[in-house]
Short mmCIF file of C-alpha atoms in Angstrom, two decimals:
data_model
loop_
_atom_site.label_atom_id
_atom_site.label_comp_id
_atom_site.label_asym_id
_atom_site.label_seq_id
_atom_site.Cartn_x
_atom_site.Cartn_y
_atom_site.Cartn_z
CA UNK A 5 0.00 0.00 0.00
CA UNK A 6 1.51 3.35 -1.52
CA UNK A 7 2.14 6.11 1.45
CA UNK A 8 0.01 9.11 0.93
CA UNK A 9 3.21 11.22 -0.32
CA UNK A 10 3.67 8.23 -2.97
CA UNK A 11 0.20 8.45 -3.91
CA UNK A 12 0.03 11.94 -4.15
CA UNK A 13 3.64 12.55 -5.90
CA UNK A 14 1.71 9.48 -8.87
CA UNK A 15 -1.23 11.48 -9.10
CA UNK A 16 0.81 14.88 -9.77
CA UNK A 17 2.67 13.31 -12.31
CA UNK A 18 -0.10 11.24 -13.77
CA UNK A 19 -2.15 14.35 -14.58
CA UNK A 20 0.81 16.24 -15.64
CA UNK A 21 1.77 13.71 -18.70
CA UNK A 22 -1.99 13.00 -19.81
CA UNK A 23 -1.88 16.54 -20.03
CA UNK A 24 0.84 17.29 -22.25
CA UNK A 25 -0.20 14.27 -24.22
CA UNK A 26 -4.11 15.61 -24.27
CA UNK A 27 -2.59 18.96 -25.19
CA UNK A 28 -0.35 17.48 -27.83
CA UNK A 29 -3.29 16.05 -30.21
CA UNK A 30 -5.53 18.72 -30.55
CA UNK A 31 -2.88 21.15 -30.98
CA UNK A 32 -1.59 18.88 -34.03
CA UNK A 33 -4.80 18.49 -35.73
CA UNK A 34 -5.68 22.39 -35.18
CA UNK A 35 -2.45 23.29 -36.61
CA UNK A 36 -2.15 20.91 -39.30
CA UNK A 37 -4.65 22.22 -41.00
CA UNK A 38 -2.84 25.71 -41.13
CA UNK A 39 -0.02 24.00 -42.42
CA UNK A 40 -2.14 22.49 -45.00
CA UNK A 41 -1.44 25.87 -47.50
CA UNK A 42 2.22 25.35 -47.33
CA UNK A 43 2.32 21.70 -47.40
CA UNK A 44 0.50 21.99 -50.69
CA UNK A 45 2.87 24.61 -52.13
CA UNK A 46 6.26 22.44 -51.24
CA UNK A 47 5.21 19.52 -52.68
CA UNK A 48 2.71 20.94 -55.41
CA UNK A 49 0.13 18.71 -53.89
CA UNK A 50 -3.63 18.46 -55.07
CA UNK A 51 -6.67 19.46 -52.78
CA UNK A 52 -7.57 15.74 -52.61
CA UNK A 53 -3.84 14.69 -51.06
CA UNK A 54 -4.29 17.38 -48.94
CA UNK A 55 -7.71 16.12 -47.59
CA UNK A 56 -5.89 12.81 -47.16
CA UNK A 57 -3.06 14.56 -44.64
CA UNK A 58 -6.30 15.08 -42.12
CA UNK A 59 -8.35 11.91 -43.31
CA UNK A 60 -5.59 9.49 -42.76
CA UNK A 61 -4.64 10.35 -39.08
CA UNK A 62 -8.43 10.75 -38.26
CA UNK A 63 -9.49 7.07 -40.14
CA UNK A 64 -5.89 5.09 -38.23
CA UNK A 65 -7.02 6.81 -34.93
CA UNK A 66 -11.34 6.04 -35.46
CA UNK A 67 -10.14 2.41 -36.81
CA UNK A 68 -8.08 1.71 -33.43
CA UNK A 69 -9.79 3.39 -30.80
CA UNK A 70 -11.51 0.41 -29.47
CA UNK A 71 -8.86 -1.95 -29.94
CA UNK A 72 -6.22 0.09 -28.21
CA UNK A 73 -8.53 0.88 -24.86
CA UNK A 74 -8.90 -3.03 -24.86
CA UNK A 75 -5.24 -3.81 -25.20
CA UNK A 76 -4.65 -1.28 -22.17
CA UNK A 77 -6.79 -3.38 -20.08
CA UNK A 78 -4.51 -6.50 -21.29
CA UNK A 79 -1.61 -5.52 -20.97
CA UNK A 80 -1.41 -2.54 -18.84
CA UNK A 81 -2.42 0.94 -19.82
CA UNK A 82 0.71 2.43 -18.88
CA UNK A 83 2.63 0.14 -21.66
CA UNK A 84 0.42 1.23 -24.04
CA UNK A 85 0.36 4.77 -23.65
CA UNK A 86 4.10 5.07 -23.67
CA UNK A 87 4.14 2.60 -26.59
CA UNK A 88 1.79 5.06 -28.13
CA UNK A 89 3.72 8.28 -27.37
CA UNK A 90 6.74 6.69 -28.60
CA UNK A 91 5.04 6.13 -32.48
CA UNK A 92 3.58 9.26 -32.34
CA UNK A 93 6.21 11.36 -31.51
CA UNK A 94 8.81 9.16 -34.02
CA UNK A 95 6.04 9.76 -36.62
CA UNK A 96 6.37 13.37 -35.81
CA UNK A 97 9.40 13.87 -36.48
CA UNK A 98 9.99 11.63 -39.33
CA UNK A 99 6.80 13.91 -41.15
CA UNK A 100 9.26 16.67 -40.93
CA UNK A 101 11.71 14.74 -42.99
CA UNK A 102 8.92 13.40 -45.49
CA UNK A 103 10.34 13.31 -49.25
CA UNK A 104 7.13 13.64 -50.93
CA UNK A 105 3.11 14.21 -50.05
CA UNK A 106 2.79 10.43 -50.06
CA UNK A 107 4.96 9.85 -47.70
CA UNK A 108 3.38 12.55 -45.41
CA UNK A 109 0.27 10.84 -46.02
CA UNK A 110 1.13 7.49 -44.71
CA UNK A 111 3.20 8.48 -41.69
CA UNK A 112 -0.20 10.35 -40.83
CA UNK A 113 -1.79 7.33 -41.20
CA UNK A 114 0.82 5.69 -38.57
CA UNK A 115 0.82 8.65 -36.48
CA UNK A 116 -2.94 8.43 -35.95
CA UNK A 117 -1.98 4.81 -34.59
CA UNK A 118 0.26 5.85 -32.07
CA UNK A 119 -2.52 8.84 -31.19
CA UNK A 120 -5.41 6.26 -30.73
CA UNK A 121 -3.12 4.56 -27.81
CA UNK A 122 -2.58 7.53 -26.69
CA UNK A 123 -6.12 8.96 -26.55
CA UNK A 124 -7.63 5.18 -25.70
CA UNK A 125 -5.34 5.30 -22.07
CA UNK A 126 -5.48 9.15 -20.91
CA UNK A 127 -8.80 9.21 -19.28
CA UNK A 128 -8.85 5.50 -17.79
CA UNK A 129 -5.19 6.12 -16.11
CA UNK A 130 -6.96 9.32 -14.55
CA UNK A 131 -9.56 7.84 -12.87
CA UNK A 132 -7.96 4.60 -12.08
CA UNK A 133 -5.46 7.53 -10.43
CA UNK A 134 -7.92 9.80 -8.25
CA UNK A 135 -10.10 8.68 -5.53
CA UNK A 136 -13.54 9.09 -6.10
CA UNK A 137 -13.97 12.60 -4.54
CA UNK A 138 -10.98 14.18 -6.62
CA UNK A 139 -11.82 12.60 -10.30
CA UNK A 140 -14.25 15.06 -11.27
CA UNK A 141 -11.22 17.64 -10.53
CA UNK A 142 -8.55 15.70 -12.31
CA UNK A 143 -10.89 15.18 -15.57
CA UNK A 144 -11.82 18.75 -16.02
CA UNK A 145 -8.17 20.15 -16.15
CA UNK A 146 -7.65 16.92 -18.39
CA UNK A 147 -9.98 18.27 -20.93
CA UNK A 148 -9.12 21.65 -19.92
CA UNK A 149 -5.62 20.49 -21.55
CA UNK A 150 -7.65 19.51 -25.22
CA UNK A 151 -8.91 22.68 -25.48
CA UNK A 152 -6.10 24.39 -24.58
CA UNK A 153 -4.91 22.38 -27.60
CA UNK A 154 -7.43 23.49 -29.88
CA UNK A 155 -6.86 27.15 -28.98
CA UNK A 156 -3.56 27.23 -29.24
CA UNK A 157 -2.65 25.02 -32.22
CA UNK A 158 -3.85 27.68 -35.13
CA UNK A 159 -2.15 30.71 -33.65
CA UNK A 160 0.87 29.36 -32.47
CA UNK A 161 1.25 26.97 -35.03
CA UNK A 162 0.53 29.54 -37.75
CA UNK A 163 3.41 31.45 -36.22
CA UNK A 164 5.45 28.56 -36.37
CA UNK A 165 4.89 28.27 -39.92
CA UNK A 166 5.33 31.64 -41.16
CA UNK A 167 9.10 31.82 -38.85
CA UNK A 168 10.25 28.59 -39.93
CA UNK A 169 7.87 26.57 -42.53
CA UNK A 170 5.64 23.42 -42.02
CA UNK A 171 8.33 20.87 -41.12
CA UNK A 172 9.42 23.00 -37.95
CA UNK A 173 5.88 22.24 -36.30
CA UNK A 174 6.37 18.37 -36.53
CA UNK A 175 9.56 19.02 -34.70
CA UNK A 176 7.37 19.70 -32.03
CA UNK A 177 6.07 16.40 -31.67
CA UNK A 178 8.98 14.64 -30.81
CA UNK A 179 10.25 17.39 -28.12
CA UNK A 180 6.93 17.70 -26.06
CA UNK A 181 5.67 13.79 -26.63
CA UNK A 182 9.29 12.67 -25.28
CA UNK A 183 9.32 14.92 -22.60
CA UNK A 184 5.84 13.08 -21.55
CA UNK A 185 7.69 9.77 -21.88
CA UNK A 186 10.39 10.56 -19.97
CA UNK A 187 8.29 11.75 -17.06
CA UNK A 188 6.04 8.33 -17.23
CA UNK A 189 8.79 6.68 -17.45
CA UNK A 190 10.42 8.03 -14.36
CA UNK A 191 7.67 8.38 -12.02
CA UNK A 192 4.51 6.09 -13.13
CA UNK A 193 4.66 2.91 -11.47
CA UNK A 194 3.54 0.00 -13.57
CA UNK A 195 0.07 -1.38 -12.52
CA UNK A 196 -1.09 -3.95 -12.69
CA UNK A 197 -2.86 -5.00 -16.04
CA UNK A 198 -6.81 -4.91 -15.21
CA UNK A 199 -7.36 -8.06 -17.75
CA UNK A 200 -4.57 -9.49 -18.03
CA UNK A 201 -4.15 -12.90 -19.47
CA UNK A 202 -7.33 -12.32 -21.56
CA UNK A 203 -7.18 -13.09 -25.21
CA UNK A 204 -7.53 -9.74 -27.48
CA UNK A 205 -10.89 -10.19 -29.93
CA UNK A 206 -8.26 -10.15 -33.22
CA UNK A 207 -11.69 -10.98 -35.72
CA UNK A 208 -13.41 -8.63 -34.05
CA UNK A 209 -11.28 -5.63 -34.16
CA UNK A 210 -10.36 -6.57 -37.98
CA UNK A 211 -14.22 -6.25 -38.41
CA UNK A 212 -14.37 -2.60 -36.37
CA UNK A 213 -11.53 -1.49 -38.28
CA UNK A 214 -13.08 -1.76 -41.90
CA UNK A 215 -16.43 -0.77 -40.65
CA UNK A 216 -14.77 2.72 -39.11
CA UNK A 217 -12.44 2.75 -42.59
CA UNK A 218 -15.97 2.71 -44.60
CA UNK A 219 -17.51 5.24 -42.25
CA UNK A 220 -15.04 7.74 -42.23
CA UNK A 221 -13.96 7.44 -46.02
CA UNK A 222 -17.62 7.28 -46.85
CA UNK A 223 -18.13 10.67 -44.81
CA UNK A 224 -15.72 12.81 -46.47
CA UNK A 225 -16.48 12.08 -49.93
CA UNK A 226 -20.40 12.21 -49.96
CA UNK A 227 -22.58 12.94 -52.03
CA UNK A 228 -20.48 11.20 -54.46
CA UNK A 229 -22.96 7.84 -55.52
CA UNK A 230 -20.42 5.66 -54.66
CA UNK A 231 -19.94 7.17 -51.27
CA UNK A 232 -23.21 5.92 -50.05
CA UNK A 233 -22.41 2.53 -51.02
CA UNK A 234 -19.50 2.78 -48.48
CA UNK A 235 -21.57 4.13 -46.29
CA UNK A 236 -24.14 0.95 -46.32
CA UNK A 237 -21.37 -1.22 -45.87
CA UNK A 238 -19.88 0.04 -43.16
CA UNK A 239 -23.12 0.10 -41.07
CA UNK A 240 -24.05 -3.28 -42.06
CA UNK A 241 -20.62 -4.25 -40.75
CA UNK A 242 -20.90 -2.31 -37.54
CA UNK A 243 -23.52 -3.80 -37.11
CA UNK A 244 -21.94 -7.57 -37.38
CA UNK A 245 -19.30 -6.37 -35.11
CA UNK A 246 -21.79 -5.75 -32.58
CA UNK A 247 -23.96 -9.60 -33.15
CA UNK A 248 -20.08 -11.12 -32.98
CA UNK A 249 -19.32 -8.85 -29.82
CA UNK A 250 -22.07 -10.19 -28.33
CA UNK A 251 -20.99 -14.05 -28.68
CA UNK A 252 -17.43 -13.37 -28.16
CA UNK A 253 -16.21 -14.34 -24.28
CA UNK A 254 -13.63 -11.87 -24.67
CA UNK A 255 -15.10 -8.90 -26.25
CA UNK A 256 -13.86 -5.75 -27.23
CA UNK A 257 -16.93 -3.84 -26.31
CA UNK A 258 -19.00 -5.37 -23.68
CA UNK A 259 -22.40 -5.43 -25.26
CA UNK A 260 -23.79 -6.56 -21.62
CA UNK A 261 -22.80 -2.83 -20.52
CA UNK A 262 -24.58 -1.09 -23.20
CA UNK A 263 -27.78 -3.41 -22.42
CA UNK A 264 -27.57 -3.11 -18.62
CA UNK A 265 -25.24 -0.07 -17.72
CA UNK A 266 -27.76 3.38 -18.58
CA UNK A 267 -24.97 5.39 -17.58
CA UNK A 268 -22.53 4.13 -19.68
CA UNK A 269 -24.94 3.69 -22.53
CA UNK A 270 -26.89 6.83 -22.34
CA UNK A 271 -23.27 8.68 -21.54
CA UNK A 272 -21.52 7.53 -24.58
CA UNK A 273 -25.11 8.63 -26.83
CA UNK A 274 -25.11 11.84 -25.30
CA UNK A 275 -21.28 12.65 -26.15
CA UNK A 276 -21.94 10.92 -29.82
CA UNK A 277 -24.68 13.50 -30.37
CA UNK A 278 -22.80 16.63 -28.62
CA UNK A 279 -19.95 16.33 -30.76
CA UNK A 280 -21.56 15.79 -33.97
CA UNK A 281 -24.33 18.80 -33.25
CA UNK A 282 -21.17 21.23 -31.92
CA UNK A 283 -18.14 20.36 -34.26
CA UNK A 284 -18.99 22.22 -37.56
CA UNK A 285 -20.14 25.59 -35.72
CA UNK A 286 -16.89 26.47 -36.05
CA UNK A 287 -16.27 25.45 -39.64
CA UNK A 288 -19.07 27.25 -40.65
CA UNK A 289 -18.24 30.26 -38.90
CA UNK A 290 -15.11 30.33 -40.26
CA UNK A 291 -16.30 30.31 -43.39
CA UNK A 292 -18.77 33.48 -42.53
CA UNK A 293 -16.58 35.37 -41.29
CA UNK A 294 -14.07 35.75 -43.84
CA UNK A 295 -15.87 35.21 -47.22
CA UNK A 296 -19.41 37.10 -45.80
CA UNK A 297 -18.24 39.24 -43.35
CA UNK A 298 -14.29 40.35 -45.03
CA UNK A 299 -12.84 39.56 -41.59
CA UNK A 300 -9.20 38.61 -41.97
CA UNK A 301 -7.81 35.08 -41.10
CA UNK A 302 -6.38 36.50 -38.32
CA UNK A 303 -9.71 38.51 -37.38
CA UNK A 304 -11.72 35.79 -37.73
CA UNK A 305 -9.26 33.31 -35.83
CA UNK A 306 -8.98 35.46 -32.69
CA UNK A 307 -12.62 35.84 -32.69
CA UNK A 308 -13.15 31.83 -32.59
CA UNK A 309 -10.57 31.41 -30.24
CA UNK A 310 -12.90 32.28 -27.80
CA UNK A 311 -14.89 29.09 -27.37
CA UNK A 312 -12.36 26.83 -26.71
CA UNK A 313 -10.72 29.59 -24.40
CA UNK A 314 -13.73 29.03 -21.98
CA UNK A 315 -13.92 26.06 -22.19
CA UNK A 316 -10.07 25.76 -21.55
CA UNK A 317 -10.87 28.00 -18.10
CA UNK A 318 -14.13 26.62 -17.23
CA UNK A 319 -13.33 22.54 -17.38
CA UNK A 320 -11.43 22.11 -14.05
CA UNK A 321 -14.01 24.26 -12.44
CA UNK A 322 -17.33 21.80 -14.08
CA UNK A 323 -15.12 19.04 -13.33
CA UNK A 324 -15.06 20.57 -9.52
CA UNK A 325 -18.57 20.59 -9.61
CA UNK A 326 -19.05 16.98 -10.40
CA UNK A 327 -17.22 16.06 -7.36
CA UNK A 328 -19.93 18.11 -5.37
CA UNK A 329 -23.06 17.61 -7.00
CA UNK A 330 -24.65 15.19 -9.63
CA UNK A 331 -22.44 15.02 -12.32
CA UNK A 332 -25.31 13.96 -15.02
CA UNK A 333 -27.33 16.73 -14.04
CA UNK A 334 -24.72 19.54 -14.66
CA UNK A 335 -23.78 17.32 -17.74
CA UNK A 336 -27.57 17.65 -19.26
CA UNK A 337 -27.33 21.35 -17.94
CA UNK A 338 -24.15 21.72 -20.50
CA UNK A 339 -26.02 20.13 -23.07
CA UNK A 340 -29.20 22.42 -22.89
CA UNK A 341 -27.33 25.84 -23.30
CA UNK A 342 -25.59 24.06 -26.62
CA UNK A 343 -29.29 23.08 -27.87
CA UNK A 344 -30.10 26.89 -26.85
CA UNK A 345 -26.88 28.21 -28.50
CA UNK A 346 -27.08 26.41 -31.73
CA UNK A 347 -30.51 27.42 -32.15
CA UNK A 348 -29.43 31.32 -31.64
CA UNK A 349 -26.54 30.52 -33.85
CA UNK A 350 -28.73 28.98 -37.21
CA UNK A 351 -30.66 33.16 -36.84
CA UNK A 352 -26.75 34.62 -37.67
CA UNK A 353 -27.33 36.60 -40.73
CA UNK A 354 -24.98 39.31 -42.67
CA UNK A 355 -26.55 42.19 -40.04
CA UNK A 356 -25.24 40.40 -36.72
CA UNK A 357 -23.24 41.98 -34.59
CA UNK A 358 -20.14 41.62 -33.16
CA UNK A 359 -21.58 41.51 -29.75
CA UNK A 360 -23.89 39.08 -30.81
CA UNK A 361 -21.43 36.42 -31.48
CA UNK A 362 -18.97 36.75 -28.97
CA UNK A 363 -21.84 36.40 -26.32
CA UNK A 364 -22.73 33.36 -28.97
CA UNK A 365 -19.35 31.95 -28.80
CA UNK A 366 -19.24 32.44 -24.55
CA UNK A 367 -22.45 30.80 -24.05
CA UNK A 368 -21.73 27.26 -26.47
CA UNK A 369 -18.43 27.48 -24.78
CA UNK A 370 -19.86 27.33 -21.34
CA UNK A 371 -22.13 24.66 -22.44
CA UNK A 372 -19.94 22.50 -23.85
CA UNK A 373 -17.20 22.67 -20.68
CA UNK A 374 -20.47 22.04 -18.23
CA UNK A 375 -20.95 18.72 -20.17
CA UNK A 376 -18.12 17.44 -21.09
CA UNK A 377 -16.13 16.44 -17.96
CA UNK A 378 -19.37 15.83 -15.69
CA UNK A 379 -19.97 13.40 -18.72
CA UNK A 380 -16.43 11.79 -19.25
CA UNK A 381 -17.11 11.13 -15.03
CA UNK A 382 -20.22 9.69 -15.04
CA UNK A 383 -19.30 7.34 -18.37
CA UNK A 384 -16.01 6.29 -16.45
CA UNK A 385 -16.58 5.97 -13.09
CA UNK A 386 -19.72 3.63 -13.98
CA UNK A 387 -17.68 0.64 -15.44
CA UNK A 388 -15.14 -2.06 -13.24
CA UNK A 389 -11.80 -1.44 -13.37
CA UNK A 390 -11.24 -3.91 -15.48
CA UNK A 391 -12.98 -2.55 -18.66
CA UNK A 392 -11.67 1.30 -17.93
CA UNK A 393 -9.46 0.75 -21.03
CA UNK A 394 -12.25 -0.09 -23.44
CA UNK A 395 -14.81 2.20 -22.01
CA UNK A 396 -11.88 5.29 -22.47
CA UNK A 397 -11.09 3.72 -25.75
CA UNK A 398 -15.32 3.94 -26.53
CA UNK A 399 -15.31 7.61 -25.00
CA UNK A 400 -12.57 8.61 -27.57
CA UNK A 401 -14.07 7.02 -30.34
CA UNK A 402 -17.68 8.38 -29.63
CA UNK A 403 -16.08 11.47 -30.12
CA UNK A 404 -14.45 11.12 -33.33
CA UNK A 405 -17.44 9.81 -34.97
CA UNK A 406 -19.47 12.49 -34.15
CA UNK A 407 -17.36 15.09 -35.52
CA UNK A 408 -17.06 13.16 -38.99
CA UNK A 409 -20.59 12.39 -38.64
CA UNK A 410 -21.22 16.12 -38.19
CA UNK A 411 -18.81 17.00 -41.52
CA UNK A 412 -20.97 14.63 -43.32
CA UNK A 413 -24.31 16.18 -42.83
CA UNK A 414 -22.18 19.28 -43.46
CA UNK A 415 -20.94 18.49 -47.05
CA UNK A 416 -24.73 17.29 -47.97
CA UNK A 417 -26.34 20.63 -47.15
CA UNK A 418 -23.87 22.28 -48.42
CA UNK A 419 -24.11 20.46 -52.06
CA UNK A 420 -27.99 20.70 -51.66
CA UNK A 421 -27.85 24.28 -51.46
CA UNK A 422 -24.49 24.92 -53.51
CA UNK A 423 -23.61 22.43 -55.42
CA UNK A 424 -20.28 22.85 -57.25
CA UNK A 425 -20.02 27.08 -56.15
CA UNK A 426 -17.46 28.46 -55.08
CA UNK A 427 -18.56 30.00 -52.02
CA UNK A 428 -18.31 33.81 -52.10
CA UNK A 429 -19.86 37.11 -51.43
CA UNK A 430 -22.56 36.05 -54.39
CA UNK A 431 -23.71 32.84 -52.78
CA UNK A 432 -24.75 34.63 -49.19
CA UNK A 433 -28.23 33.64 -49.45
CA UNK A 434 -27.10 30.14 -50.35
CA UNK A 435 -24.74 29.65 -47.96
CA UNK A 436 -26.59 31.43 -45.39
CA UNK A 437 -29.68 28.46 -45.89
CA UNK A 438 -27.38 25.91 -45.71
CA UNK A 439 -25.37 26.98 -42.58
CA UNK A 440 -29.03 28.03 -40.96
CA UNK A 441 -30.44 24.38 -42.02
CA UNK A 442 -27.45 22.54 -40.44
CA UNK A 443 -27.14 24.34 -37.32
CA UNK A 444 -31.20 23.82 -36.84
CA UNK A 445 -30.43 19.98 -37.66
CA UNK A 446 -27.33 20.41 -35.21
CA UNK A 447 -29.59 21.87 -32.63
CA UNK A 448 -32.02 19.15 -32.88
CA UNK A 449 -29.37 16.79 -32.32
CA UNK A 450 -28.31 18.68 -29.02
CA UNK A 451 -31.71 18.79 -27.98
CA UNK A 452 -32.43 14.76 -28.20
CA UNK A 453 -28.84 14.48 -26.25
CA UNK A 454 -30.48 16.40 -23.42
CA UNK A 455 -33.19 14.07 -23.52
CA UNK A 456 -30.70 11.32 -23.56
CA UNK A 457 -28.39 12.85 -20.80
CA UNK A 458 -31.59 13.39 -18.78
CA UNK A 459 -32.78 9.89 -18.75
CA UNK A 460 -29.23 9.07 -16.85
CA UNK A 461 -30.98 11.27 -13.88
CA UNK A 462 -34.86 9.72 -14.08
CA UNK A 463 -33.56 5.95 -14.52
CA UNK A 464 -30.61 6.62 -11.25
#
């Protein structure tokens, strides 16, 4: 039995390298896409390679999500989150020595590999870390940590790019992600593996893998006619993965918690539908600002930096809150004032103010922080400890399908009421029925995740 300064000095030090490592990914992907530009110019690459840069990391990391949080229970979550920091930050840096587009391409691919055992571990080595009184704490300046990712990655990393080019930013990678290695290394003890001597569901996870592949391939290239084909297939084989799940002994999702666990089930619906009715706000905005309203990139960039700012600032203190009071409750709370936001957000036309959408951008950024570590508790702290890793690894991967699944229903409205257009000053009425049509879709979804979140409180 650890002394208290033992257990203390392996919390500190847990927290501090899931944070670099949650800061790490988001500020990547955020960045990466500023880099994009560049990338393209070097290497005279078409927009379809570049789409691939951000498709491959996102597919590797959706396809292995599951897989990974089940290996952590295995083998020990520890092993696989170094393992995992290792091939993501040796990915990193061998991206900055990448020949040719293709090559960036499939070390993105990799790289997303190493991120899924990365993002499958963080949240189960938390809790499995913090007593029940303190998790609530510990997971809201965890997520704190993403968001201070997402906020940070386009400005910094734009600066990055402009002082010393693309490559410099995947330098990065391997400087911060080894300086979270060497401090797991150093002071994590190794615990005991939560499953170990289990076999890992090989079939299963094969099957998973191409049904994710389909999904997320399918996703980014509707409404092509051969996208929906994809998309068929890959929910006709999710939903064989689930039938062999259920008859597998050793399954990589327990189907028995999803029948008989409502707060891991309802939990992991609630977060599927928040993230897929709050990720394109800001790609739409984006989009408004600079092409309807003439704001610069910069403008506009600043301006959207404030939602994940609050979020950033108001996660440890939700996550406080959790530990005090009923974490579903302040999690269906969040979720209401998204519903509420969204809905204010799909009435933005070309005489809104400025005003108007930074109050906008405070309240969905308030909403979002109230749900999303009260939620990331409850879905946790409600499964053994032997099944942490897969229900983190589900977690993660709930929320990567609902942002794809969010660009999806994005690209549809968008060629219902464009087409083929280049967007511009011309199209406003188009594009301004398209982005008010998917943010009232997007609110609808955050609505029926309140009702979902709720349920958590009614059914105890």
């Amino acid at each position: 039995m650890p002394s208290a300064s033992v257990a203390l000095q392996q919390q500190r030090a847990t927290l501090l390298v899931v944070c670099i490592a949650q800061f790490l990914m988001p500020f990547m992907m955020s960045a990466v896409g500023i880099a994009l530009p560049t990338i393209g110019l070097e290497f005279g690459a078409s927009a379809r390679q570049l789409g691939l840069v951000e498709t491959a990391y996102v597919a590797a990391a959706a396809m292995c999500l599951l897989g990974m949080g089940r290996l952590g229970d295995i083998c020990g979550r520890r092993r696989i989150f170094r393992l995992g920091l290792v091939l993501f930050s040796l990915t990193g840096g061998l991206i900055a020595l990448a020949p040719t587009i293709v090559t960036v391409i499939g070390l993105r691919f990799a790289q997303g590999v190493g991120g899924s055992m990365v993002m499958a571990t963080t949240m189960a080595m938390v809790i499995t870390a913090f007593p029940e009184g303190q998790r609530g704490r510990a997971l809201g300046i965890a997520v704190a940590a993403v968001y201070a990712g997402i906020s940070c990655g386009p400005f910094f990393g734009g600066l990055l790019v402009s002082a010393l080019g693309w490559r410099a930013l995947f330098w990065l990678v391997p400087l911060l992600g080894g300086l979270a290695f060497g401090v797991a290394s150093r002071h994590l003890a190794v615990e005991a593996a939560a499953a170990a001597g289990e076999p890992l569901d090989v079939r299963g996870w094969l099957v998973y893998a191409l049904a994710i592949g389909l999904l997320v391939v399918a996703a980014t290239r509707l409404p092509q006619p051969w996208a929906w084909s994809l998309l068929l297939a890959g929910a006709l084989l999710l939903g064989l993965f689930v039938v062999l799940q259920a008859r597998t002994p050793y399954p990589l999702l327990q189907v028995a918690l999803l029948r008989h666990n409502s707060a891991f089930a309802l939990g992991n619906l609630a977060a599927l539908l928040n993230y897929a009715g709050t990720f394109g706000l800001t790609f739409f905005l984006s989009l408004y600002l600079q092409l309807l309203r003439g704001y610069s990139p910069r403008e506009a960039g600043s301006l959207l930096l404030l939602q994940p700012l609050v979020q950033a600032l108001l996660s440890p203190l939700c996550g406080r809150w959790s530990d005090r009071w009923p974490a579903q409750r302040l999690a269906t709370a969040g979720m209401l004032l998204c519903a509420l936001g969204l809905w204010q957000a799909s009435r933005i036309d070309l005489h809104t103010s400025l005003a108007g959408l930074v109050v906008l951008l405070l309240v969905l950024g308030g909403g979002f922080a109230l749900f999303s570590s009260p939620n990331t508790r409850v879905v946790l702290s409600s499964v053994p400890a032997r099944h942490l890793g897969m229900a983190s690894g589900l977690a993660a991967a709930m929320r990567t399908l609902g942002m794809t699944g969010s660009m999806a229903l994005i690209l549809l409205l968008l060629n219902h009421h464009l087409g083929a257009t280049v967007i511009g000053a011309a199209q406003a009425p188009a594009f301004l029925a398209a982005m008010t049509a998917s943010l009232r879709l997007f609110a609808g979804l955050c609505l029926l995740a309140v009702l979902v979140s709720g349920l958590r409180g009614w059914r105890g």
